[in-house]
XYZ file of C-alpha atoms in Angstrom:
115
model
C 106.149 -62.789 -10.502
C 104.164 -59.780 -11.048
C 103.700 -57.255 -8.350
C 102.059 -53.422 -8.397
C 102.195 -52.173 -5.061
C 100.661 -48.869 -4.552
C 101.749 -46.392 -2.144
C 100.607 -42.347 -1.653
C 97.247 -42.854 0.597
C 96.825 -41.252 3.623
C 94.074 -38.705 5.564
C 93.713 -35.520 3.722
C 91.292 -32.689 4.719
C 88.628 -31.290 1.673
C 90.471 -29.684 -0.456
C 93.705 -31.080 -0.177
C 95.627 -33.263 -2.584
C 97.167 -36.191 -2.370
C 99.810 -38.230 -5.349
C 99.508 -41.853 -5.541
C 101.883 -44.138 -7.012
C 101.677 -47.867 -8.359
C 105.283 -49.600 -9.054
C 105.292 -52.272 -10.913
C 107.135 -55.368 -11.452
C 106.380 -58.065 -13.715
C 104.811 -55.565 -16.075
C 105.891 -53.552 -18.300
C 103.719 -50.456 -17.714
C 104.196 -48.833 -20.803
C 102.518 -52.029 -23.392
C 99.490 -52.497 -20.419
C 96.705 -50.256 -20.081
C 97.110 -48.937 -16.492
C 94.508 -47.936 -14.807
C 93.223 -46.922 -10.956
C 90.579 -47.942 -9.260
C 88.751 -47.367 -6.038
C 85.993 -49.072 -3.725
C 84.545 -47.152 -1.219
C 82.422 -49.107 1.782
C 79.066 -50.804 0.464
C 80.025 -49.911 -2.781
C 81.463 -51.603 -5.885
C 84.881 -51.334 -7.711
C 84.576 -48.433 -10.024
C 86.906 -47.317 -12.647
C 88.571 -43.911 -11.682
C 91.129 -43.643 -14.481
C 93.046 -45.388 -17.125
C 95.587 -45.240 -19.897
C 96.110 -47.180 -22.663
C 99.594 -48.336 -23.842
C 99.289 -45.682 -26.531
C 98.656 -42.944 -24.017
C 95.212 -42.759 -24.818
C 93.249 -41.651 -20.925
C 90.015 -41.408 -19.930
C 88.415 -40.478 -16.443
C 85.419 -41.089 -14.659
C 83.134 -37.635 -14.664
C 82.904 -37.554 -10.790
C 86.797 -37.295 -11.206
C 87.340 -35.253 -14.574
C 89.112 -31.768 -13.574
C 90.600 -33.024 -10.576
C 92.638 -35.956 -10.536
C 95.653 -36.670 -13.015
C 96.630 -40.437 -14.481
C 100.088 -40.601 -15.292
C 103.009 -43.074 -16.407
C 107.020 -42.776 -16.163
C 108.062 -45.704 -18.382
C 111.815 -45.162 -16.511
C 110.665 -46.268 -13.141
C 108.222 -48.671 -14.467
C 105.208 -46.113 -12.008
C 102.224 -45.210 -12.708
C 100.889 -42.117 -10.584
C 97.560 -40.891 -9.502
C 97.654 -36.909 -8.684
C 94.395 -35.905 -6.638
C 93.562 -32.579 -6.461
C 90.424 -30.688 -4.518
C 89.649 -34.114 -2.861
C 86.059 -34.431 -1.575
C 85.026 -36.529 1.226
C 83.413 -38.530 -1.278
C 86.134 -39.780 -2.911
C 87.028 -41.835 0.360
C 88.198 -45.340 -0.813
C 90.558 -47.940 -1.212
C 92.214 -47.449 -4.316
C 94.078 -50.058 -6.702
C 96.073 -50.392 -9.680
C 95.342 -52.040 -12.100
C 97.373 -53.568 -15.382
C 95.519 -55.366 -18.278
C 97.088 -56.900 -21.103
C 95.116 -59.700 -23.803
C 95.518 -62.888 -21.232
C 96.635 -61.037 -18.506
C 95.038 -58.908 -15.284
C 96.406 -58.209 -12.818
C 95.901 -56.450 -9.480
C 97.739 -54.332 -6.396
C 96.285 -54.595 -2.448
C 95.065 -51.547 -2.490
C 95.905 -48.202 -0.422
C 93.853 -46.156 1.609
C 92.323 -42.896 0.935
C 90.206 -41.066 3.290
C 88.901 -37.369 2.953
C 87.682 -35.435 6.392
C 85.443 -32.839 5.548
Protein backbone atom coordinates (compact mmCIF):
# COMPACT_ATOMS: atom_id res chain seq x y z
CA UNK A 1 0.00 0.00 0.00
CA UNK A 2 1.44 3.23 -0.87
CA UNK A 3 1.31 6.11 1.50
CA UNK A 4 3.16 9.84 1.42
CA UNK A 5 2.07 11.62 4.31
CA UNK A 6 3.29 15.08 4.58
CA UNK A 7 3.99 16.83 7.67
CA UNK A 8 5.89 20.55 8.35
CA UNK A 9 2.70 23.04 7.84
CA UNK A 10 1.78 25.34 10.25
CA UNK A 11 1.10 29.48 10.65
CA UNK A 12 4.15 31.40 9.85
CA UNK A 13 4.36 35.25 9.82
CA UNK A 14 5.91 37.06 6.26
CA UNK A 15 9.07 36.36 6.21
CA UNK A 16 9.43 33.36 8.05
CA UNK A 17 10.27 29.87 6.89
CA UNK A 18 8.88 26.88 7.25
CA UNK A 19 10.47 22.86 6.14
CA UNK A 20 8.03 20.46 4.90
CA UNK A 21 8.45 16.88 4.68
CA UNK A 22 6.67 14.00 2.61
CA UNK A 23 7.55 10.24 3.87
CA UNK A 24 6.87 7.81 1.81
CA UNK A 25 5.96 4.28 1.76
CA UNK A 26 5.16 2.21 -1.07
CA UNK A 27 7.53 4.28 -3.17
CA UNK A 28 10.68 4.33 -3.66
CA UNK A 29 11.42 8.08 -3.78
CA UNK A 30 14.55 7.99 -5.38
CA UNK A 31 13.21 6.07 -9.16
CA UNK A 32 9.77 8.59 -8.91
CA UNK A 33 9.81 12.06 -9.81
CA UNK A 34 8.74 13.79 -6.55
CA UNK A 35 7.24 16.68 -6.63
CA UNK A 36 5.05 19.37 -4.29
CA UNK A 37 2.17 20.87 -4.91
CA UNK A 38 -0.18 23.42 -3.48
CA UNK A 39 -3.93 24.70 -3.87
CA UNK A 40 -4.79 27.72 -2.41
CA UNK A 41 -8.83 28.62 -1.96
CA UNK A 42 -10.69 29.22 -5.44
CA UNK A 43 -7.73 28.26 -7.05
CA UNK A 44 -6.37 25.22 -8.91
CA UNK A 45 -3.57 22.65 -8.10
CA UNK A 46 -0.40 24.19 -9.29
CA UNK A 47 2.95 22.68 -9.54
CA UNK A 48 5.40 24.28 -6.93
CA UNK A 49 8.39 21.98 -7.39
CA UNK A 50 9.66 18.73 -8.62
CA UNK A 51 12.55 16.36 -9.10
CA UNK A 52 13.13 13.84 -11.33
CA UNK A 53 14.63 10.42 -10.36
CA UNK A 54 17.86 11.68 -11.89
CA UNK A 55 17.91 14.76 -9.71
CA UNK A 56 16.96 16.88 -12.38
CA UNK A 57 14.50 20.09 -10.40
CA UNK A 58 12.62 22.65 -11.58
CA UNK A 59 10.45 25.37 -9.72
CA UNK A 60 7.64 27.42 -10.39
CA UNK A 61 8.92 31.32 -10.93
CA UNK A 62 6.57 32.67 -8.15
CA UNK A 63 8.73 30.21 -6.00
CA UNK A 64 12.34 30.29 -7.67
CA UNK A 65 14.87 31.88 -4.96
CA UNK A 66 12.92 30.92 -2.12
CA UNK A 67 11.85 27.56 -1.57
CA UNK A 68 14.20 24.37 -1.75
CA UNK A 69 13.00 20.66 -3.20
CA UNK A 70 14.93 18.06 -1.72
CA UNK A 71 15.25 14.10 -1.38
CA UNK A 72 17.11 11.78 1.35
CA UNK A 73 16.94 8.40 -0.41
CA UNK A 74 17.88 6.90 3.43
CA UNK A 75 14.62 7.87 4.97
CA UNK A 76 12.71 7.38 1.87
CA UNK A 77 11.60 11.85 2.50
CA UNK A 78 11.28 14.21 0.37
CA UNK A 79 11.48 17.88 1.91
CA UNK A 80 10.16 21.22 0.98
CA UNK A 81 12.37 24.19 2.65
CA UNK A 82 10.36 27.62 2.43
CA UNK A 83 12.10 30.54 2.89
CA UNK A 84 10.80 34.48 2.89
CA UNK A 85 7.18 33.07 2.79
CA UNK A 86 4.59 35.56 1.46
CA UNK A 87 1.06 35.59 2.39
CA UNK A 88 0.49 34.49 -0.98
CA UNK A 89 1.85 31.36 -0.84
CA UNK A 90 -1.06 30.31 1.64
CA UNK A 91 -2.18 26.75 0.60
CA UNK A 92 -2.62 23.28 1.10
CA UNK A 93 0.30 21.63 -0.08
CA UNK A 94 0.81 17.88 -1.38
CA UNK A 95 3.26 15.47 -2.46
CA UNK A 96 3.27 14.07 -5.13
CA UNK A 97 5.11 10.70 -6.72
CA UNK A 98 4.80 9.78 -10.48
CA UNK A 99 6.16 6.85 -12.01
CA UNK A 100 5.01 5.37 -15.95
CA UNK A 101 1.54 3.63 -14.58
CA UNK A 102 1.65 5.02 -11.39
CA UNK A 103 0.44 8.50 -9.43
CA UNK A 104 0.06 8.84 -6.57
CA UNK A 105 -0.98 11.39 -3.94
CA UNK A 106 -0.58 12.60 0.03
CA UNK A 107 -3.75 14.53 2.02
CA UNK A 108 -2.24 17.45 2.00
CA UNK A 109 -0.86 19.86 4.91
CA UNK A 110 -1.62 23.23 5.68
CA UNK A 111 0.26 26.31 5.06
CA UNK A 112 -0.87 29.66 5.98
CA UNK A 113 1.21 33.00 5.85
CA UNK A 114 -0.09 36.17 8.16
CA UNK A 115 1.14 39.19 6.81
Amino acid sequence: QVQLVESGGGLVQFGGSLRLSCAASGVIVSIYRMAWYRQAPGKQRELVASMTSGGSINYADSVKGRFTISRDNAKNTVHLQMNSLKPEDTAVYYCHALRVGQDYWGQGTQVTVSS
